[in-house]
Amino acid sequence: MDFDYGDNAGASSDLNSLKPEFHSSRYVSGKLDFELNIDKDEYEEQKFKGLKQGMQLRPYQKELSQNAAKGENTIILAPTGTGKTIVAVEVIRTHISKCDNPKVAFVVEKKALADQQEIAIKKFLDGGQVGRSNINVGKVTGDTELTDLDTVLDSLHIVVLTAGVLSNDHRAVTDQKIAVSKFTLIIIDECHHCQKSHPYNRLMRMYREERNELISLGQSTDKLPQVVGLTATLGAGKKSRSVAKAVDHGLTILANMNAKNISMVEREKDSLAEYLNIPEEMTPVYVERREEDPIADKITELMTEIEREMEELPGYRHIPKASRVKPKDRQEYEQWVMTAIGRYCPEMVDSGEERRPLIVCLEYLKIYQKALCINRDARSKDACTFLREQFEKKLKERDNFIDQNWKFERSFCNNIKVMEKKAIQTQNRNPLLMELEPLIYNEFKNNPESRALLFTDTIESTRFLKQWIDESPKLKQILRSCPMTSETSEAQRRSSLQKFEERDYNMMVVTSVMEEGIDIGPCNLVYRLNYVPSDCGRIQQKGRIRAENGKSFFVCYGNLKANEEMAKVMEKLMADAVKTIKAMTPHLLAQNLEKCRKVDKRMTEEETRKRRLKGQSRDWKEYLLCCKKCSEEACTSFDIKRYNKSHHYVCLQSFCDEKIDIKPHHKPGQMDDLYKLGKIYCSSCAKDWGVLAKFHDLNIPVLKIDSFVVYELKPDGSRGNGKTIKKWINAPFTVEDVDVIEDELSYDVDFENWN
């Protein structure tokens, strides 16, 4: 798209000299004498003090809030840690004071952030009133038990929502019971995600569609809510390699948010600088891989054997060759494996006899690939430990084994002991860890009160890096560490963050889950191990440093040097793009945003047309659901009912008796007004088919459509072509909707002894 950037496109911004993307706030009032050993209660009191005494904002926070306080749609752009939540609360407070019947939605991306923001808003607006009523603040996430979302929202003035509650809720999308015009103000946290198919953009598409409809009817758009975005960066766009492309990306985010402008600090830069801590970005440390790596060599050899086994299988002709995807410890190889499991095999290999051996091969390749990544980023002995655990887990499914399973199990048993002996040899130490260890040790030795985040690429690596720290003669004396990933439970996450603030932990080993949003205590060190984040993630990671004299370290293999250099280029593109947009006159900016909106409108109309056609193509024909792994027939579409317009369950007793095995759920919990009790698996191949859910005294098998291949059953009993479907909303068939579950199904399971 061609935009007019005006005469001042190259104008510079003094704010760039502050390098705001590196900064973070200490949330304290007063001077620059904040100490790392501040008492937690004192920290919390200082953090919220100004707001409880009439929202005494810092000067730069007042500037950030001004456009939104005037009722404008805007994106508030400020460095990580400068108190954007505080600014948002001021915007809410101003909005409530001017609105007769306020209804505020504070939209976040993850449940953990919903908990955090709900607590913050309640603290900040404690004791406030709407007319004669106290302000009611609540939270609704995907885990919230809901029967009537309208009723819940009607009881609240301010509701903190996860993005999917409105954009994914079937009633919101289909029946339009929850329209965006129900709200008077929508605040979207980390709004740089508002693009493509992200839930934020699906929510804002509902807004834009409603806006377009009002305009087409010649009606006022005043009934639509005000929209305010919060972010530390707009991003540059994955494929941007020029300022012009980065500007296009920024304008698209603005248009998607229906924002009129960007609100950032321009007049109160001195105030902003007083509260910023600029971390020192240390020189990257690039290392060479192990001169000899017998564990990686053996794992690669075992993977090659499996690939050769696959090449001899009849169905392999439908799968792109693995030899084209190198090396095996890269994300591209993992994507090849996952795509082959999820799409190529189920859709292209119709015969269960041909498909199942292929998927078994791919599952073992997946295990070895993860071990290869652990060997790359942690210790060789950790890779061996992981392999032992995974193969022991596989062995528990021996009743469902086929020839390939036994062949790969024997191969593993023949090699693992030799691998474990070689893994502990001194010459097999990981060069990454040899460089990282002194960097950590020296910083903590010089400042024992330090607190640090160690970012790594994979969930598995967090666990083994924590073990490395605990077993390191040097580091175990000074570090008290814990891992945190997207798989960390809510209770464990809260406990770990609290212990980090209270100094029970002084190091957290994390994945990208900690890049943005989650509020952590003062942290002065960030280490990145062989991991280059996205353009936005890079800024967010450094923004995790919330104490003075902070430092940011990067240790990686030499092959990532180009990626890191490109990340720095993207960072500069982002800054230059914001300057260019800010330099546009209001009239020119409005023109460019209108161009974006017209493009979006055309795309939305086309998607609506496709959805309508897809909806018309849905029918009451009978479809057959077969296991994605072994092609075992599970049930037909006539055997499925949909409860609460979202949960698809099988109402057939023979399905329970013959088709599934049931095991306790590893994370039991609420799912709307159902309770996740167990997991259901294919009785033939142990493929995960979904969950066993409890409804009052009834237990029902709830399916996930992604576990099946769907075939149309023709009148003569033959099958049509198979399709894999990721979400139920895309299923080609219609099922019966029920408001109450009355199907009594019996199970041969001892439920009483599960818990």
mmCIF file of N, CA and C in Angstrom, residues 306-402:
data_model
loop_
_atom_site.group_PDB
_atom_site.id
_atom_site.type_symbol
_atom_site.label_atom_id
_atom_site.label_comp_id
_atom_site.label_asym_id
_atom_site.label_seq_id
_atom_site.Cartn_x
_atom_site.Cartn_y
_atom_site.Cartn_z
ATOM 1 N N ILE A 306 15.362 -43.460 11.299
ATOM 2 C CA ILE A 306 13.902 -43.383 11.269
ATOM 3 C C ILE A 306 13.425 -42.813 9.936
ATOM 4 N N GLU A 307 14.121 -41.801 9.437
ATOM 5 C CA GLU A 307 13.752 -41.221 8.139
ATOM 6 C C GLU A 307 13.857 -42.270 7.031
ATOM 7 N N ARG A 308 14.895 -43.115 7.116
ATOM 8 C CA ARG A 308 15.032 -44.180 6.111
ATOM 9 C C ARG A 308 13.908 -45.196 6.233
ATOM 10 N N GLU A 309 13.523 -45.491 7.468
ATOM 11 C CA GLU A 309 12.401 -46.395 7.698
ATOM 12 C C GLU A 309 11.136 -45.819 7.061
ATOM 13 N N MET A 310 10.937 -44.506 7.218
ATOM 14 C CA MET A 310 9.765 -43.859 6.637
ATOM 15 C C MET A 310 9.767 -43.968 5.117
ATOM 16 N N GLU A 311 10.946 -43.822 4.512
ATOM 17 C CA GLU A 311 11.043 -43.834 3.053
ATOM 18 C C GLU A 311 10.605 -45.169 2.454
ATOM 19 N N GLU A 312 10.655 -46.222 3.276
ATOM 20 C CA GLU A 312 10.256 -47.541 2.795
ATOM 21 C C GLU A 312 8.759 -47.781 2.946
ATOM 22 N N LEU A 313 8.062 -46.876 3.641
ATOM 23 C CA LEU A 313 6.634 -47.055 3.891
ATOM 24 C C LEU A 313 5.815 -46.556 2.703
ATOM 25 N N PRO A 314 4.714 -47.227 2.386
ATOM 26 C CA PRO A 314 3.914 -46.869 1.204
ATOM 27 C C PRO A 314 3.403 -45.427 1.210
ATOM 28 N N GLY A 315 3.029 -44.926 2.382
ATOM 29 C CA GLY A 315 2.427 -43.596 2.425
ATOM 30 C C GLY A 315 3.417 -42.443 2.375
ATOM 31 N N TYR A 316 4.725 -42.756 2.375
ATOM 32 C CA TYR A 316 5.734 -41.697 2.469
ATOM 33 C C TYR A 316 5.737 -40.781 1.249
ATOM 34 N N ARG A 317 5.247 -41.280 0.138
ATOM 35 C CA ARG A 317 5.268 -40.483 -1.090
ATOM 36 C C ARG A 317 4.449 -39.205 -0.967
ATOM 37 N N HIS A 318 3.558 -39.147 0.016
ATOM 38 C CA HIS A 318 2.703 -37.966 0.178
ATOM 39 C C HIS A 318 3.354 -36.886 1.057
ATOM 40 N N ILE A 319 4.534 -37.181 1.624
ATOM 41 C CA ILE A 319 5.157 -36.260 2.581
ATOM 42 C C ILE A 319 6.415 -35.653 1.974
ATOM 43 N N PRO A 320 6.606 -34.330 2.096
ATOM 44 C CA PRO A 320 7.862 -33.726 1.629
ATOM 45 C C PRO A 320 9.060 -34.387 2.302
ATOM 46 N N LYS A 321 10.135 -34.569 1.586
ATOM 47 C CA LYS A 321 11.280 -35.318 2.098
ATOM 48 C C LYS A 321 11.967 -34.577 3.246
ATOM 49 N N ALA A 322 12.306 -35.330 4.291
ATOM 50 C CA ALA A 322 12.982 -34.750 5.457
ATOM 51 C C ALA A 322 14.365 -34.246 5.110
ATOM 52 N N SER A 323 14.997 -34.851 4.110
ATOM 53 C CA SER A 323 16.368 -34.467 3.754
ATOM 54 C C SER A 323 16.464 -33.024 3.297
ATOM 55 N N ARG A 324 15.316 -32.449 2.920
ATOM 56 C CA ARG A 324 15.319 -31.055 2.469
ATOM 57 C C ARG A 324 15.322 -30.086 3.652
ATOM 58 N N VAL A 325 15.089 -30.573 4.851
ATOM 59 C CA VAL A 325 14.973 -29.713 6.030
ATOM 60 C C VAL A 325 16.183 -29.949 6.927
ATOM 61 N N LYS A 326 17.145 -29.065 6.870
ATOM 62 C CA LYS A 326 18.360 -29.200 7.668
ATOM 63 C C LYS A 326 18.700 -27.869 8.314
ATOM 64 N N PRO A 327 19.465 -27.869 9.439
ATOM 65 C CA PRO A 327 19.793 -29.019 10.281
ATOM 66 C C PRO A 327 18.609 -29.437 11.144
ATOM 67 N N LYS A 328 18.769 -30.536 11.860
ATOM 68 C CA LYS A 328 17.641 -31.131 12.576
ATOM 69 C C LYS A 328 17.334 -30.452 13.906
ATOM 70 N N ASP A 329 18.211 -29.598 14.400
ATOM 71 C CA ASP A 329 17.935 -28.934 15.686
ATOM 72 C C ASP A 329 17.356 -27.539 15.484
ATOM 73 N N ARG A 330 16.867 -27.268 14.282
ATOM 74 C CA ARG A 330 16.280 -25.957 13.993
ATOM 75 C C ARG A 330 14.760 -26.044 14.008
ATOM 76 N N GLN A 331 14.121 -24.885 14.163
ATOM 77 C CA GLN A 331 12.670 -24.818 14.224
ATOM 78 C C GLN A 331 12.024 -25.326 12.932
ATOM 79 N N GLU A 332 12.712 -25.164 11.809
ATOM 80 C CA GLU A 332 12.154 -25.602 10.530
ATOM 81 C C GLU A 332 11.908 -27.106 10.518
ATOM 82 N N TYR A 333 12.819 -27.863 11.143
ATOM 83 C CA TYR A 333 12.644 -29.315 11.185
ATOM 84 C C TYR A 333 11.453 -29.681 12.071
ATOM 85 N N GLU A 334 11.342 -29.010 13.214
ATOM 86 C CA GLU A 334 10.196 -29.253 14.104
ATOM 87 C C GLU A 334 8.891 -28.960 13.371
ATOM 88 N N GLN A 335 8.850 -27.869 12.599
ATOM 89 C CA GLN A 335 7.645 -27.523 11.849
ATOM 90 C C GLN A 335 7.327 -28.583 10.794
ATOM 91 N N TRP A 336 8.373 -29.130 10.166
ATOM 92 C CA TRP A 336 8.159 -30.195 9.178
ATOM 93 C C TRP A 336 7.499 -31.411 9.842
ATOM 94 N N VAL A 337 8.006 -31.799 11.017
ATOM 95 C CA VAL A 337 7.446 -32.942 11.740
ATOM 96 C C VAL A 337 5.990 -32.687 12.110
ATOM 97 N N MET A 338 5.709 -31.521 12.692
ATOM 98 C CA MET A 338 4.360 -31.217 13.170
ATOM 99 C C MET A 338 3.366 -31.116 12.005
ATOM 100 N N THR A 339 3.809 -30.537 10.885
ATOM 101 C CA THR A 339 2.926 -30.431 9.714
ATOM 102 C C THR A 339 2.641 -31.805 9.131
ATOM 103 N N ALA A 340 3.654 -32.666 9.113
ATOM 104 C CA ALA A 340 3.453 -34.015 8.598
ATOM 105 C C ALA A 340 2.475 -34.791 9.471
ATOM 106 N N ILE A 341 2.599 -34.654 10.800
ATOM 107 C CA ILE A 341 1.690 -35.341 11.720
ATOM 108 C C ILE A 341 0.274 -34.786 11.600
ATOM 109 N N GLY A 342 0.176 -33.459 11.566
ATOM 110 C CA GLY A 342 -1.135 -32.820 11.647
ATOM 111 C C GLY A 342 -1.887 -32.714 10.344
ATOM 112 N N ARG A 343 -1.162 -32.699 9.196
ATOM 113 C CA ARG A 343 -1.866 -32.458 7.942
ATOM 114 C C ARG A 343 -1.566 -33.475 6.846
ATOM 115 N N TYR A 344 -0.279 -33.656 6.511
ATOM 116 C CA TYR A 344 0.053 -34.507 5.370
ATOM 117 C C TYR A 344 -0.432 -35.944 5.567
ATOM 118 N N CYS A 345 -0.099 -36.529 6.718
ATOM 119 C CA CYS A 345 -0.493 -37.925 6.945
ATOM 120 C C CYS A 345 -2.011 -38.103 7.006
ATOM 121 N N PRO A 346 -2.720 -37.332 7.834
ATOM 122 C CA PRO A 346 -4.170 -37.550 7.922
ATOM 123 C C PRO A 346 -4.924 -37.284 6.628
ATOM 124 N N GLU A 347 -4.521 -36.269 5.870
ATOM 125 C CA GLU A 347 -5.285 -35.890 4.684
ATOM 126 C C GLU A 347 -4.878 -36.675 3.440
ATOM 127 N N MET A 348 -3.593 -36.996 3.326
ATOM 128 C CA MET A 348 -3.098 -37.599 2.088
ATOM 129 C C MET A 348 -3.004 -39.124 2.163
ATOM 130 N N VAL A 349 -2.869 -39.664 3.380
ATOM 131 C CA VAL A 349 -2.728 -41.122 3.537
ATOM 132 C C VAL A 349 -4.029 -41.648 4.112
ATOM 133 N N ASP A 350 -4.873 -42.171 3.261
ATOM 134 C CA ASP A 350 -6.228 -42.545 3.672
ATOM 135 C C ASP A 350 -6.252 -43.840 4.479
ATOM 136 N N SER A 351 -5.399 -44.772 4.134
ATOM 137 C CA SER A 351 -5.409 -46.073 4.788
ATOM 138 C C SER A 351 -4.786 -45.997 6.176
ATOM 139 N N GLY A 352 -5.502 -46.519 7.169
ATOM 140 C CA GLY A 352 -4.967 -46.547 8.525
ATOM 141 C C GLY A 352 -3.721 -47.393 8.616
ATOM 142 N N GLU A 353 -3.648 -48.467 7.826
ATOM 143 C CA GLU A 353 -2.480 -49.338 7.844
ATOM 144 C C GLU A 353 -1.241 -48.631 7.325
ATOM 145 N N GLU A 354 -1.438 -47.690 6.414
ATOM 146 C CA GLU A 354 -0.305 -46.928 5.889
ATOM 147 C C GLU A 354 0.003 -45.713 6.753
ATOM 148 N N ARG A 355 -1.032 -45.102 7.301
ATOM 149 C CA ARG A 355 -0.852 -43.857 8.041
ATOM 150 C C ARG A 355 -0.185 -44.068 9.395
ATOM 151 N N ARG A 356 -0.622 -45.071 10.116
ATOM 152 C CA ARG A 356 -0.158 -45.216 11.499
ATOM 153 C C ARG A 356 1.348 -45.413 11.608
ATOM 154 N N PRO A 357 1.976 -46.282 10.791
ATOM 155 C CA PRO A 357 3.442 -46.398 10.885
ATOM 156 C C PRO A 357 4.162 -45.084 10.615
ATOM 157 N N LEU A 358 3.641 -44.297 9.679
ATOM 158 C CA LEU A 358 4.248 -43.003 9.387
ATOM 159 C C LEU A 358 4.190 -42.083 10.606
ATOM 160 N N ILE A 359 3.018 -42.013 11.250
ATOM 161 C CA ILE A 359 2.869 -41.123 12.401
ATOM 162 C C ILE A 359 3.722 -41.594 13.572
ATOM 163 N N VAL A 360 3.845 -42.926 13.736
ATOM 164 C CA VAL A 360 4.729 -43.442 14.791
ATOM 165 C C VAL A 360 6.165 -42.978 14.542
ATOM 166 N N CYS A 361 6.615 -43.078 13.301
ATOM 167 C CA CYS A 361 7.973 -42.611 12.958
ATOM 168 C C CYS A 361 8.124 -41.124 13.295
ATOM 169 N N LEU A 362 7.142 -40.336 12.927
ATOM 170 C CA LEU A 362 7.201 -38.892 13.160
ATOM 171 C C LEU A 362 7.191 -38.560 14.649
ATOM 172 N N GLU A 363 6.451 -39.320 15.437
ATOM 173 C CA GLU A 363 6.422 -39.074 16.883
ATOM 174 C C GLU A 363 7.786 -39.311 17.508
ATOM 175 N N TYR A 364 8.507 -40.347 17.045
ATOM 176 C CA TYR A 364 9.855 -40.584 17.571
ATOM 177 C C TYR A 364 10.837 -39.527 17.073
ATOM 178 N N LEU A 365 10.655 -39.067 15.851
ATOM 179 C CA LEU A 365 11.494 -37.962 15.359
ATOM 180 C C LEU A 365 11.286 -36.717 16.210
ATOM 181 N N LYS A 366 10.042 -36.481 16.620
ATOM 182 C CA LYS A 366 9.724 -35.326 17.467
ATOM 183 C C LYS A 366 10.464 -35.406 18.796
ATOM 184 N N ILE A 367 10.510 -36.596 19.395
ATOM 185 C CA ILE A 367 11.223 -36.784 20.668
ATOM 186 C C ILE A 367 12.708 -36.520 20.482
ATOM 187 N N TYR A 368 13.289 -37.124 19.447
ATOM 188 C CA TYR A 368 14.729 -36.950 19.225
ATOM 189 C C TYR A 368 15.070 -35.495 18.894
ATOM 190 N N GLN A 369 14.189 -34.821 18.165
ATOM 191 C CA GLN A 369 14.463 -33.425 17.822
ATOM 192 C C GLN A 369 14.508 -32.544 19.065
ATOM 193 N N LYS A 370 13.588 -32.774 19.997
ATOM 194 C CA LYS A 370 13.601 -32.025 21.258
ATOM 195 C C LYS A 370 14.889 -32.310 22.036
ATOM 196 N N ALA A 371 15.314 -33.569 22.041
ATOM 197 C CA ALA A 371 16.562 -33.928 22.742
ATOM 198 C C ALA A 371 17.759 -33.238 22.098
ATOM 199 N N LEU A 372 17.717 -33.117 20.783
ATOM 200 C CA LEU A 372 18.798 -32.441 20.069
ATOM 201 C C LEU A 372 18.878 -30.973 20.478
ATOM 202 N N CYS A 373 17.730 -30.334 20.655
ATOM 203 C CA CYS A 373 17.703 -28.932 21.084
ATOM 204 C C CYS A 373 18.191 -28.792 22.529
ATOM 205 N N ILE A 374 17.843 -29.746 23.373
ATOM 206 C CA ILE A 374 18.332 -29.715 24.763
ATOM 207 C C ILE A 374 19.841 -29.868 24.783
ATOM 208 N N ASN A 375 20.366 -30.775 23.982
ATOM 209 C CA ASN A 375 21.821 -30.965 23.897
ATOM 210 C C ASN A 375 22.500 -29.691 23.405
ATOM 211 N N ARG A 376 21.837 -28.986 22.515
ATOM 212 C CA ARG A 376 22.385 -27.733 21.963
ATOM 213 C C ARG A 376 22.447 -26.631 23.020
ATOM 214 N N ASP A 377 21.383 -26.480 23.825
ATOM 215 C CA ASP A 377 21.272 -25.343 24.734
ATOM 216 C C ASP A 377 21.645 -25.662 26.175
ATOM 217 N N ALA A 378 21.604 -26.937 26.559
ATOM 218 C CA ALA A 378 21.926 -27.317 27.942
ATOM 219 C C ALA A 378 23.068 -28.342 27.907
ATOM 220 N N ARG A 379 22.958 -29.386 28.711
ATOM 221 C CA ARG A 379 24.038 -30.374 28.781
ATOM 222 C C ARG A 379 23.644 -31.647 28.038
ATOM 223 N N SER A 380 24.647 -32.380 27.590
ATOM 224 C CA SER A 380 24.372 -33.636 26.894
ATOM 225 C C SER A 380 23.679 -34.629 27.812
ATOM 226 N N LYS A 381 24.038 -34.619 29.084
ATOM 227 C CA LYS A 381 23.394 -35.562 30.009
ATOM 228 C C LYS A 381 21.914 -35.215 30.198
ATOM 229 N N ASP A 382 21.569 -33.932 30.029
ATOM 230 C CA ASP A 382 20.157 -33.541 30.108
ATOM 231 C C ASP A 382 19.373 -34.105 28.925
ATOM 232 N N ALA A 383 20.005 -34.117 27.763
ATOM 233 C CA ALA A 383 19.359 -34.691 26.586
ATOM 234 C C ALA A 383 19.095 -36.178 26.794
ATOM 235 N N CYS A 384 20.072 -36.872 27.404
ATOM 236 C CA CYS A 384 19.899 -38.298 27.685
ATOM 237 C C CYS A 384 18.800 -38.527 28.716
ATOM 238 N N THR A 385 18.747 -37.681 29.730
ATOM 239 C CA THR A 385 17.682 -37.787 30.737
ATOM 240 C C THR A 385 16.318 -37.625 30.092
ATOM 241 N N PHE A 386 16.200 -36.628 29.233
ATOM 242 C CA PHE A 386 14.937 -36.384 28.533
ATOM 243 C C PHE A 386 14.538 -37.597 27.691
ATOM 244 N N LEU A 387 15.503 -38.177 26.979
ATOM 245 C CA LEU A 387 15.194 -39.332 26.142
ATOM 246 C C LEU A 387 14.711 -40.510 26.985
ATOM 247 N N ARG A 388 15.383 -40.759 28.097
ATOM 248 C CA ARG A 388 14.948 -41.855 28.977
ATOM 249 C C ARG A 388 13.506 -41.643 29.429
ATOM 250 N N GLU A 389 13.197 -40.422 29.859
ATOM 251 C CA GLU A 389 11.845 -40.123 30.336
ATOM 252 C C GLU A 389 10.802 -40.339 29.247
ATOM 253 N N GLN A 390 11.100 -39.879 28.038
ATOM 254 C CA GLN A 390 10.137 -39.966 26.950
ATOM 255 C C GLN A 390 9.929 -41.409 26.493
ATOM 256 N N PHE A 391 11.019 -42.186 26.450
ATOM 257 C CA PHE A 391 10.876 -43.574 26.022
ATOM 258 C C PHE A 391 10.194 -44.421 27.092
ATOM 259 N N GLU A 392 10.420 -44.100 28.356
ATOM 260 C CA GLU A 392 9.693 -44.789 29.422
ATOM 261 C C GLU A 392 8.203 -44.458 29.350
ATOM 262 N N LYS A 393 7.902 -43.214 29.023
ATOM 263 C CA LYS A 393 6.508 -42.811 28.869
ATOM 264 C C LYS A 393 5.869 -43.541 27.691
ATOM 265 N N LYS A 394 6.613 -43.665 26.599
ATOM 266 C CA LYS A 394 6.111 -44.395 25.443
ATOM 267 C C LYS A 394 5.844 -45.859 25.792
ATOM 268 N N LEU A 395 6.725 -46.422 26.596
ATOM 269 C CA LEU A 395 6.629 -47.841 26.935
ATOM 270 C C LEU A 395 5.342 -48.166 27.689
ATOM 271 N N LYS A 396 4.781 -47.160 28.346
ATOM 272 C CA LYS A 396 3.517 -47.369 29.053
ATOM 273 C C LYS A 396 2.362 -47.606 28.085
ATOM 274 N N GLU A 397 2.584 -47.253 26.816
ATOM 275 C CA GLU A 397 1.562 -47.462 25.792
ATOM 276 C C GLU A 397 1.835 -48.739 24.996
ATOM 277 N N ARG A 398 2.630 -49.666 25.561
ATOM 278 C CA ARG A 398 3.074 -50.850 24.822
ATOM 279 C C ARG A 398 1.921 -51.704 24.290
ATOM 280 N N ASP A 399 0.770 -51.632 24.956
ATOM 281 C CA ASP A 399 -0.375 -52.412 24.479
ATOM 282 C C ASP A 399 -0.833 -51.963 23.101
ATOM 283 N N ASN A 400 -0.465 -50.728 22.733
ATOM 284 C CA ASN A 400 -0.868 -50.184 21.433
ATOM 285 C C ASN A 400 0.298 -50.150 20.439
ATOM 286 N N PHE A 401 1.412 -50.798 20.776
ATOM 287 C CA PHE A 401 2.596 -50.743 19.921
ATOM 288 C C PHE A 401 2.383 -51.517 18.618
ATOM 289 N N ILE A 402 3.035 -51.006 17.567
ATOM 290 C CA ILE A 402 3.146 -51.740 16.313
ATOM 291 C C ILE A 402 4.627 -51.997 16.065
#
